[in-house]
Coordinates of C-alpha atoms in Angstrom, one line a residue:
M1 CA 31.0 1.5 51.1
S2 CA 29.2 -0.2 54.0
R3 CA 29.8 -3.9 54.7
P4 CA 27.0 -6.4 54.0
R5 CA 24.9 -7.3 57.0
I6 CA 24.4 -11.0 57.8
V7 CA 22.1 -12.2 60.6
I8 CA 22.2 -15.8 61.8
V9 CA 19.2 -16.9 63.9
G10 CA 20.2 -19.7 66.2
A11 CA 23.5 -20.9 67.6
G12 CA 23.0 -24.7 67.5
F13 CA 25.0 -27.0 65.3
A14 CA 23.9 -25.3 62.1
G15 CA 24.0 -21.7 63.2
Y16 CA 27.3 -22.0 65.1
R17 CA 29.0 -23.7 62.1
T18 CA 27.6 -21.1 59.7
A19 CA 28.9 -18.3 61.8
R20 CA 32.4 -19.9 62.2
T21 CA 32.7 -20.7 58.5
L22 CA 31.4 -17.3 57.4
A23 CA 33.7 -15.4 59.7
R24 CA 36.7 -17.2 58.3
A25 CA 35.6 -16.7 54.7
A26 CA 34.6 -13.0 55.1
R27 CA 37.7 -11.9 56.9
G28 CA 36.1 -8.8 58.2
R29 CA 34.5 -7.8 55.0
A30 CA 31.0 -8.5 56.3
E31 CA 29.1 -7.6 59.5
I32 CA 28.0 -10.9 61.0
T33 CA 25.5 -11.0 63.8
L34 CA 24.4 -14.1 65.7
L35 CA 21.1 -13.9 67.5
N36 CA 20.7 -16.5 70.3
P37 CA 19.0 -16.6 73.7
T38 CA 22.1 -18.0 75.4
D39 CA 25.8 -17.1 75.1
Y40 CA 26.9 -20.6 74.5
F41 CA 26.8 -23.4 71.9
L42 CA 25.5 -26.6 73.5
Y43 CA 27.1 -29.9 72.5
L44 CA 24.0 -32.1 72.9
P45 CA 25.6 -35.6 72.5
L46 CA 27.1 -35.3 75.9
L47 CA 24.0 -34.1 77.7
P48 CA 23.2 -37.6 79.1
Q49 CA 26.5 -37.5 80.8
V50 CA 25.6 -34.2 82.5
A51 CA 22.4 -35.8 83.8
A52 CA 24.4 -38.8 85.1
G53 CA 26.9 -36.7 87.0
I54 CA 29.9 -37.6 84.8
L55 CA 30.4 -34.1 83.3
E56 CA 29.9 -30.7 84.8
P57 CA 27.4 -28.6 82.9
R58 CA 29.9 -26.0 81.6
R59 CA 31.9 -28.8 80.0
V60 CA 29.2 -29.2 77.3
T61 CA 28.8 -25.5 76.6
V62 CA 31.2 -23.6 74.3
S63 CA 31.4 -19.8 74.7
L64 CA 30.2 -18.0 71.6
A65 CA 32.1 -14.9 72.3
G66 CA 35.3 -16.8 73.1
T67 CA 35.2 -19.0 69.9
L68 CA 33.6 -16.5 67.5
P69 CA 35.6 -13.3 68.0
D70 CA 34.7 -11.8 64.7
V71 CA 31.0 -12.4 65.2
R72 CA 28.7 -10.0 67.0
L73 CA 26.5 -11.8 69.6
V74 CA 23.1 -10.5 70.3
L75 CA 21.2 -12.2 73.2
G76 CA 17.6 -12.5 72.4
E77 CA 14.7 -14.6 71.0
A78 CA 13.5 -13.9 67.5
G79 CA 9.9 -12.9 67.1
R80 CA 8.6 -11.4 63.9
I81 CA 10.7 -11.6 60.8
D82 CA 9.8 -9.1 58.1
L83 CA 11.0 -10.7 54.9
D84 CA 10.1 -7.8 52.7
G85 CA 11.7 -5.2 55.0
R86 CA 14.6 -7.5 55.6
T87 CA 14.4 -7.1 59.4
V88 CA 14.4 -9.5 62.3
H89 CA 12.6 -8.3 65.4
Y90 CA 13.6 -9.9 68.7
T91 CA 13.1 -9.7 72.5
G92 CA 16.1 -9.5 74.8
P93 CA 16.7 -11.4 78.0
E94 CA 15.2 -8.6 80.2
G95 CA 12.2 -8.0 78.0
E96 CA 13.7 -5.2 75.9
R97 CA 12.9 -5.2 72.2
G98 CA 15.1 -4.7 69.3
S99 CA 15.5 -5.3 65.5
L100 CA 18.3 -6.3 63.2
G101 CA 18.5 -5.4 59.5
Y102 CA 20.1 -7.8 57.1
D103 CA 21.3 -8.3 53.6
R104 CA 21.6 -12.1 54.1
L105 CA 19.5 -14.1 56.7
V106 CA 20.3 -17.6 58.0
L107 CA 17.4 -19.4 59.7
A108 CA 18.9 -22.1 61.9
A109 CA 16.3 -22.1 64.7
G110 CA 16.6 -25.9 65.3
S111 CA 13.9 -28.0 67.0
V112 CA 11.9 -28.5 70.2
N113 CA 10.3 -31.5 72.0
K114 CA 7.9 -33.4 69.9
L115 CA 4.5 -33.8 71.6
L116 CA 1.9 -36.6 71.2
P117 CA -1.7 -36.4 72.2
I118 CA -1.3 -38.6 75.2
P119 CA -3.3 -37.7 78.4
G120 CA -1.1 -36.4 81.2
V121 CA 2.2 -36.4 79.3
A122 CA 2.6 -32.6 79.0
E123 CA 1.9 -32.2 82.7
H124 CA 4.0 -35.1 84.2
A125 CA 6.8 -35.7 81.7
H126 CA 10.0 -33.8 81.1
G127 CA 12.0 -33.6 77.9
F128 CA 15.7 -33.8 77.3
R129 CA 16.7 -31.1 74.9
G130 CA 18.5 -28.5 77.0
L131 CA 20.9 -28.0 79.8
P132 CA 18.1 -27.0 82.4
E133 CA 16.3 -30.3 81.7
A134 CA 19.5 -32.3 82.2
L135 CA 20.3 -30.5 85.5
Y136 CA 16.7 -31.0 86.7
L137 CA 16.9 -34.8 85.9
R138 CA 20.1 -35.2 87.8
D139 CA 18.7 -33.5 90.9
H140 CA 15.4 -35.3 90.6
V141 CA 16.9 -38.8 90.3
T142 CA 19.2 -38.1 93.2
R143 CA 16.3 -36.9 95.3
Q144 CA 14.1 -39.9 94.5
V145 CA 16.9 -42.3 95.5
E146 CA 17.5 -40.4 98.7
L147 CA 13.8 -40.3 99.6
A148 CA 13.4 -44.0 98.8
S149 CA 16.3 -44.8 101.1
S150 CA 14.6 -43.0 104.0
D151 CA 11.1 -44.3 103.1
G152 CA 12.1 -47.9 103.8
E153 CA 9.6 -49.9 101.8
G154 CA 6.2 -49.9 100.2
P155 CA 4.6 -48.7 96.9
L156 CA 5.9 -45.2 97.3
C157 CA 9.5 -46.4 97.8
S158 CA 9.1 -48.6 94.7
A159 CA 7.7 -45.8 92.6
R160 CA 10.5 -43.4 93.6
C161 CA 13.1 -46.0 92.4
T162 CA 11.3 -46.6 89.1
F163 CA 12.4 -44.4 86.1
V164 CA 10.6 -44.5 82.8
V165 CA 12.2 -43.4 79.5
V166 CA 10.0 -43.1 76.5
G167 CA 11.8 -43.3 73.1
A168 CA 14.5 -45.8 72.3
G169 CA 16.4 -43.6 69.8
Y170 CA 19.9 -42.2 70.5
T171 CA 18.9 -39.9 73.4
G172 CA 16.5 -42.2 75.1
T173 CA 18.9 -45.2 74.9
E174 CA 21.8 -43.2 76.3
V175 CA 19.7 -41.7 79.1
A176 CA 18.5 -45.1 80.2
A177 CA 22.0 -46.6 79.9
Q178 CA 23.7 -43.8 81.8
G179 CA 20.8 -43.5 84.3
Q180 CA 21.1 -47.1 85.4
L181 CA 24.8 -46.7 86.2
F182 CA 24.1 -43.4 88.0
T183 CA 21.4 -44.8 90.2
D184 CA 23.4 -47.9 91.0
A185 CA 26.2 -45.6 92.2
L186 CA 23.7 -43.6 94.2
V187 CA 22.4 -46.6 96.2
R188 CA 25.9 -47.4 97.3
A189 CA 25.8 -44.2 99.3
H190 CA 22.1 -44.5 100.1
P191 CA 21.3 -48.2 100.5
L192 CA 17.8 -49.3 99.7
R193 CA 15.9 -52.1 101.5
K194 CA 17.3 -55.5 101.0
G195 CA 16.6 -57.0 97.6
M196 CA 15.6 -53.7 96.0
R197 CA 17.5 -51.8 93.3
P198 CA 16.6 -48.9 91.0
R199 CA 14.6 -49.9 88.0
W200 CA 14.8 -48.3 84.6
L201 CA 12.3 -48.9 81.8
L202 CA 12.9 -48.0 78.2
L203 CA 9.8 -48.0 76.0
D204 CA 9.3 -47.5 72.3
V205 CA 6.7 -48.5 69.7
A206 CA 9.5 -49.6 67.4
E207 CA 10.4 -53.2 67.1
R208 CA 14.0 -52.7 68.3
V209 CA 16.3 -50.3 70.1
L210 CA 17.9 -47.7 67.9
P211 CA 15.8 -48.5 64.8
E212 CA 17.9 -46.0 62.8
L213 CA 21.0 -48.2 63.0
D214 CA 21.7 -51.6 61.5
E215 CA 20.5 -54.6 63.4
R216 CA 24.0 -55.5 64.6
L217 CA 24.5 -52.2 66.4
S218 CA 21.0 -52.2 67.7
G219 CA 21.5 -55.7 69.1
T220 CA 24.6 -54.6 70.8
A221 CA 22.9 -51.8 72.6
D222 CA 19.9 -54.0 73.5
R223 CA 22.2 -56.6 75.0
V224 CA 24.2 -54.1 77.1
L225 CA 21.0 -52.5 78.4
R226 CA 19.4 -55.8 79.4
E227 CA 22.6 -57.0 81.0
R228 CA 22.8 -53.8 83.0
G229 CA 19.2 -54.4 84.3
V230 CA 17.3 -52.0 82.1
D231 CA 13.8 -53.3 81.4
V232 CA 13.6 -52.8 77.6
R233 CA 10.1 -53.1 76.2
M234 CA 9.7 -52.7 72.5
G235 CA 6.2 -52.3 70.9
T236 CA 5.1 -50.6 74.1
S237 CA 4.5 -46.9 75.0
V238 CA 2.6 -44.7 77.4
K239 CA -1.2 -44.6 77.1
E240 CA -1.7 -42.2 80.0
A241 CA 0.5 -40.4 82.6
T242 CA -0.7 -39.6 86.1
P243 CA 1.0 -38.1 89.2
D244 CA 1.4 -41.6 90.6
G245 CA 2.7 -43.4 87.5
V246 CA 2.0 -44.3 83.9
L247 CA -0.5 -46.6 82.2
L248 CA 1.2 -48.6 79.4
T249 CA -0.3 -49.5 76.1
D250 CA -0.2 -53.2 77.1
G251 CA -2.5 -52.4 80.1
E252 CA 0.1 -52.5 82.9
F253 CA 0.3 -49.6 85.3
V254 CA 3.8 -48.7 86.5
G255 CA 4.2 -46.6 89.6
T256 CA 6.8 -43.9 89.1
R257 CA 7.7 -40.4 89.9
T258 CA 10.0 -40.0 86.8
L259 CA 8.9 -39.9 83.2
V260 CA 11.6 -38.8 80.6
W261 CA 10.2 -37.9 77.2
C262 CA 12.7 -38.7 74.4
V263 CA 10.3 -39.6 71.5
G264 CA 11.9 -37.1 69.2
V265 CA 11.7 -33.5 68.1
R266 CA 9.7 -31.2 65.9
P267 CA 10.9 -28.2 63.9
D268 CA 10.9 -24.9 65.7
P269 CA 7.6 -23.0 65.1
L270 CA 9.6 -20.0 63.9
A271 CA 9.9 -21.6 60.5
E272 CA 6.2 -22.0 59.9
S273 CA 5.5 -18.4 61.0
L274 CA 7.1 -17.0 57.8
G275 CA 4.3 -18.1 55.5
L276 CA 6.7 -19.8 53.1
P277 CA 6.3 -23.3 51.6
M278 CA 6.8 -26.0 54.2
E279 CA 7.4 -29.8 54.3
R280 CA 6.1 -31.4 57.6
G281 CA 6.8 -28.2 59.6
R282 CA 10.2 -27.6 58.0
L283 CA 11.0 -24.8 55.6
L284 CA 11.5 -26.0 52.1
V285 CA 14.9 -25.0 50.6
E286 CA 16.9 -25.6 47.5
P287 CA 20.0 -27.8 47.5
T288 CA 22.1 -24.6 47.9
L289 CA 20.1 -24.0 51.2
Q290 CA 18.4 -20.9 49.7
V291 CA 14.7 -20.4 50.2
P292 CA 12.9 -20.5 46.8
G293 CA 12.0 -16.9 45.7
R294 CA 14.1 -15.4 48.5
P295 CA 17.7 -15.8 47.4
E296 CA 18.8 -13.6 50.3
V297 CA 17.4 -16.1 52.9
F298 CA 19.2 -19.3 53.7
A299 CA 17.9 -22.1 56.1
C300 CA 19.7 -25.1 57.5
G301 CA 19.5 -27.6 60.4
D302 CA 16.3 -29.1 61.8
A303 CA 14.1 -26.1 60.7
A304 CA 15.0 -26.7 57.0
A305 CA 13.8 -29.4 54.6
V306 CA 17.0 -29.9 52.6
P307 CA 16.7 -32.2 49.5
D308 CA 18.8 -35.4 49.9
L309 CA 20.7 -35.6 46.7
E310 CA 21.9 -39.1 47.6
K311 CA 18.2 -40.2 47.8
P312 CA 16.1 -38.3 45.2
G313 CA 12.7 -37.3 46.4
A314 CA 13.7 -37.5 50.1
Y315 CA 14.9 -34.9 52.6
T316 CA 17.9 -35.1 54.9
P317 CA 16.9 -36.2 58.4
M318 CA 16.9 -34.0 61.4
T319 CA 20.3 -34.8 62.9
A320 CA 23.1 -32.8 64.2
Q321 CA 25.5 -34.3 61.7
H322 CA 23.5 -32.8 58.8
A323 CA 23.0 -29.5 60.7
W324 CA 26.8 -29.2 61.3
R325 CA 27.7 -29.9 57.7
Q326 CA 24.9 -27.8 56.3
G327 CA 26.2 -24.9 58.4
K328 CA 29.5 -25.2 56.6
V329 CA 27.9 -25.2 53.2
A330 CA 25.6 -22.3 54.2
G331 CA 28.7 -20.2 55.3
H332 CA 30.5 -20.8 52.0
N333 CA 27.4 -20.1 49.9
I334 CA 26.6 -16.8 51.7
A335 CA 30.2 -15.7 51.1
A336 CA 29.9 -16.8 47.5
S337 CA 26.6 -14.9 47.0
L338 CA 28.2 -11.7 48.2
T339 CA 31.0 -12.0 45.6
G340 CA 29.1 -13.4 42.7
R341 CA 30.7 -16.8 42.8
E342 CA 28.8 -20.1 42.1
L343 CA 26.9 -21.6 45.0
R344 CA 27.4 -25.3 45.7
P345 CA 24.7 -27.8 46.7
Y346 CA 24.6 -29.7 49.9
R347 CA 25.7 -33.4 49.7
H348 CA 26.6 -35.8 52.4
K349 CA 28.1 -39.2 53.0
D350 CA 27.8 -41.0 56.3
M351 CA 30.9 -42.7 57.6
G352 CA 29.4 -44.5 60.6
F353 CA 27.5 -44.1 63.9
V354 CA 28.5 -44.0 67.6
V355 CA 26.4 -44.6 70.7
D356 CA 27.7 -44.1 74.2
L357 CA 26.2 -46.7 76.6
G358 CA 28.1 -45.6 79.7
G359 CA 31.2 -46.9 81.4
V360 CA 33.4 -48.6 78.8
K361 CA 30.3 -49.8 76.8
A362 CA 29.4 -48.4 73.4
A363 CA 28.3 -49.3 69.9
A364 CA 30.0 -47.9 66.8
N365 CA 30.6 -48.7 63.2
P366 CA 33.3 -46.4 61.9
L367 CA 33.8 -46.8 58.2
G368 CA 31.2 -49.6 58.3
I369 CA 33.2 -51.7 60.8
P370 CA 30.9 -52.8 63.6
L371 CA 32.5 -52.4 67.1
S372 CA 31.3 -53.0 70.6
G373 CA 32.7 -52.9 74.2
L374 CA 36.0 -51.1 74.9
P375 CA 37.0 -50.5 71.3
A376 CA 33.7 -48.9 70.5
G377 CA 33.9 -46.8 73.7
A378 CA 37.3 -45.5 72.7
V379 CA 36.1 -44.6 69.2
T380 CA 33.0 -42.9 70.6
R381 CA 34.8 -40.8 73.1
G382 CA 37.5 -40.0 70.6
Y383 CA 35.0 -38.9 68.1
H384 CA 33.3 -36.6 70.6
L385 CA 36.5 -35.0 71.6
A386 CA 37.4 -34.3 68.0
A387 CA 33.9 -33.0 67.2
M388 CA 33.7 -30.6 70.1
P389 CA 34.6 -27.0 69.1
G390 CA 36.0 -26.4 72.6
N391 CA 36.5 -27.7 76.2
R392 CA 38.2 -30.9 75.0
V393 CA 40.8 -30.9 77.8
R394 CA 38.1 -30.3 80.5
V395 CA 35.9 -33.0 79.2
A396 CA 38.8 -35.5 79.0
A397 CA 39.7 -34.5 82.6
D398 CA 36.2 -35.2 83.8
W399 CA 36.2 -38.6 82.2
L400 CA 39.4 -39.4 83.9
L401 CA 38.2 -38.3 87.3
D402 CA 35.0 -40.2 86.9
A403 CA 37.0 -43.4 86.2
V404 CA 39.0 -43.1 89.4
L405 CA 36.7 -41.2 91.8
P406 CA 33.1 -41.8 93.0
R407 CA 30.5 -39.4 91.7
Q408 CA 29.2 -36.6 93.8
A409 CA 25.7 -37.6 94.9
V410 CA 24.2 -34.3 95.8
Q411 CA 21.2 -32.3 94.5
L412 CA 21.7 -28.6 94.1
G413 CA 18.0 -27.6 93.6
L414 CA 18.9 -25.0 91.0
V415 CA 16.2 -26.2 88.5
R416 CA 12.7 -27.1 89.7
S417 CA 10.1 -29.2 87.9
W418 CA 7.9 -26.2 87.0
S419 CA 11.0 -24.5 85.4
V420 CA 11.3 -27.2 82.6
P421 CA 7.8 -28.0 81.3
L422 CA 7.7 -30.5 78.4
D423 CA 5.6 -28.3 76.2
T424 CA 8.0 -25.4 75.9
A425 CA 9.3 -23.5 72.9
S426 CA 12.6 -22.8 74.7
P427 CA 14.1 -26.0 76.1
E428 CA 17.5 -24.2 76.5
L429 CA 16.0 -21.7 79.0
A430 CA 14.6 -22.5 82.4
R431 CA 11.3 -20.9 83.2
V432 CA 11.8 -17.6 84.9
P433 CA 10.5 -17.2 88.5
D434 CA 7.6 -15.0 87.7
G435 CA 6.2 -17.5 85.2
R436 CA 6.6 -15.3 82.1
E437 CA 8.4 -16.4 79.0
R438 CA 10.4 -13.6 77.4
R439 CA 8.9 -14.1 74.0
E440 CA 5.4 -13.3 75.3
T441 CA 6.5 -9.7 74.9
D442 CA 7.4 -10.2 71.2
T443 CA 4.1 -9.1 69.9
A444 CA 4.5 -6.1 67.6
S445 CA 8.1 -5.9 68.4
G446 CA 9.0 -4.4 65.1
G447 CA 6.1 -2.0 64.6
A448 CA 2.8 -0.8 65.8
G449 CA 0.2 -3.6 65.7
A450 CA 2.5 -6.1 64.0
P451 CA 1.7 -9.7 65.0
S452 CA 4.3 -11.9 66.5
A453 CA 5.5 -14.5 64.1
G454 CA 5.0 -17.4 66.4
G455 CA 6.5 -15.5 69.3
R456 CA 9.6 -17.6 68.8
K457 CA 13.2 -17.7 69.6
A458 CA 16.6 -18.1 68.1
V459 CA 17.8 -21.4 69.2
G460 CA 19.0 -24.8 68.3
G461 CA 20.4 -25.1 64.8
G462 CA 19.8 -28.8 64.5
G463 CA 20.5 -31.9 66.3
G464 CA 17.4 -34.0 66.2
D465 CA 17.6 -36.9 68.6
D466 CA 20.9 -38.4 67.4
T467 CA 22.8 -35.2 68.1
S468 CA 26.4 -35.7 66.9
R469 CA 26.7 -39.4 67.0
T470 CA 27.1 -40.0 63.3
I471 CA 30.6 -40.1 62.0
T472 CA 30.5 -38.0 58.8
S473 CA 34.1 -37.2 58.0
P474 CA 37.6 -37.3 59.4
T475 CA 37.0 -33.7 60.4
P476 CA 33.7 -33.8 62.2
E477 CA 30.8 -32.0 60.6
P478 CA 28.1 -33.0 62.2
V479 CA 2.2 -29.1 55.0
R480 CA 1.8 -26.1 56.9
S481 CA 1.3 -26.7 60.7
E482 CA -1.9 -25.9 62.5
P483 CA -1.8 -23.8 65.6
A484 CA -2.0 -25.8 68.8
K485 CA -2.3 -25.0 72.5
R486 CA 1.0 -24.6 74.3
N487 CA 1.5 -25.2 77.9
R488 CA 2.4 -22.2 80.0
Q489 CA 2.9 -23.0 83.6
A490 CA 3.0 -20.1 86.1
A491 CA 5.5 -19.9 88.9
K492 CA 4.3 -21.6 92.1
P493 CA 4.4 -20.0 95.6
A494 CA 7.4 -20.7 97.7
E495 CA 5.7 -23.3 99.9
H496 CA 4.9 -25.4 96.8
R497 CA 8.5 -25.6 95.6
Q498 CA 9.9 -28.0 98.2
D499 CA 9.1 -31.1 96.2
A500 CA 9.1 -31.3 92.4
E501 CA 6.2 -33.7 92.3
Q502 CA 3.9 -31.2 93.8
S503 CA 4.6 -28.6 91.2
R504 CA 4.4 -31.2 88.4
A505 CA 0.8 -32.0 89.2
Q506 CA -0.4 -28.4 89.3
P507 CA -2.4 -27.0 86.3
A508 CA -0.8 -24.5 84.0
P509 CA -2.3 -21.6 82.1
T510 CA -2.2 -22.0 78.3
R511 CA -1.4 -19.7 75.5
S512 CA -1.8 -20.4 71.8
A513 CA 1.2 -20.6 69.7
P514 CA 2.0 -22.3 66.4
T515 CA 3.3 -25.8 67.1
R516 CA 3.9 -29.0 65.2
S517 CA 2.8 -32.3 66.7
A518 CA 3.0 -34.6 63.7
P519 CA 5.8 -37.2 64.0
Q520 CA 9.0 -36.5 62.1
E521 CA 11.4 -38.9 60.5
G522 CA 11.9 -41.8 62.8
D523 CA 12.7 -41.3 66.5
R524 CA 14.9 -38.3 66.8

């Protein structure tokens, strides 16, 4: 008798946890396949520390093959999903096409950058959802400080030393907090003109920083940012972005060469391509994480609208904590569905939040106890070490080295501006040199003339903006969309790649693909 085939689309928080839980429960009695464009699980909460030069990139990546030995890894991006034929069609990293048959399917495609209809933002801003974006930001910030040091003075020097972060949720707050410390360290090696220091602006239309948290934790983060020199402006956002700076909603024009877009995320377009009932771009599921009318299909993480049984009528927010814990429930329920056992609904209980503000500063409320300063910093880093499925010793070693040694202020130039456009369906992949995106060859990948279901990928698995900063347990768990234009920048000639700003200003070809631009719950 052949083993049941289980295909998991996406290796983010939800997909990775599903695969790990299912592999342990199945014990070789099922064929588990994980479809993902990269060979690693990305621990998103520590990405700001990669951009700030504290952690090396591989520290926040966990090998899928190394930690999921009983799971078959297939590198590729999901395209068309044939629900009736129970087949997932995908495109591999070198353009090859393939298909995977399944008896059970788990959709854990995650989310992508949320776009707003603000002129110039798609062309001049960069998101913060993947490793390429973090590496680009680290190089870009380093380059701006180095160029400002050699420029001497004037408007251009001031613009190079001004960094604007839009979105005061978890990610934006941590990027601004870590960024200010990073640039202060850079100017010690590359002194600026007398009386000048790097300037970071944190903008949000909300009334306070970290609106998802209680006012005490929000106040702690706000105070730390302001004491550090970050210009925190609530009730303010970007009205227009240009190559020379940003026009704010209060009428002020701020000269800058750096615009970091952290306003939140939207569900991956793969979900809406299935033609199933949706809720604000997310696939509607039952409390057991099954798709209504399709008991063989499960969905979890950011791409799924999971009923919140603690708040009747509501859905769980798009956070990594929910994705992580939903992945565990999905794994158990799939195993139960194969043996005829009863499926259990997804329930959750938050046990606190943690926000790393850089250095020894943090804000946390484990078990409802508000903490700040060094105690909060210890709790925050301890939680991250416990929550990571790998690399704990390496991460702890990097933290120790950062505490006693100066940071390496160098730019490697591995990721250019045109490689990480804001409007991308694959933030975890840098744009390839010839300007193509692999999923553009997805069309009819499973049969003659079959349309691509969104031309999408297998990524993510959840995380929203607050990634894994909610303490959930002692053992860490962490309307149909309308098609919209998607920015597709082509690769630039070699002579235009010397400076990122040149490539940022260049127009990009567009290609239609299903997207979702409506705001989601809060700032994630």
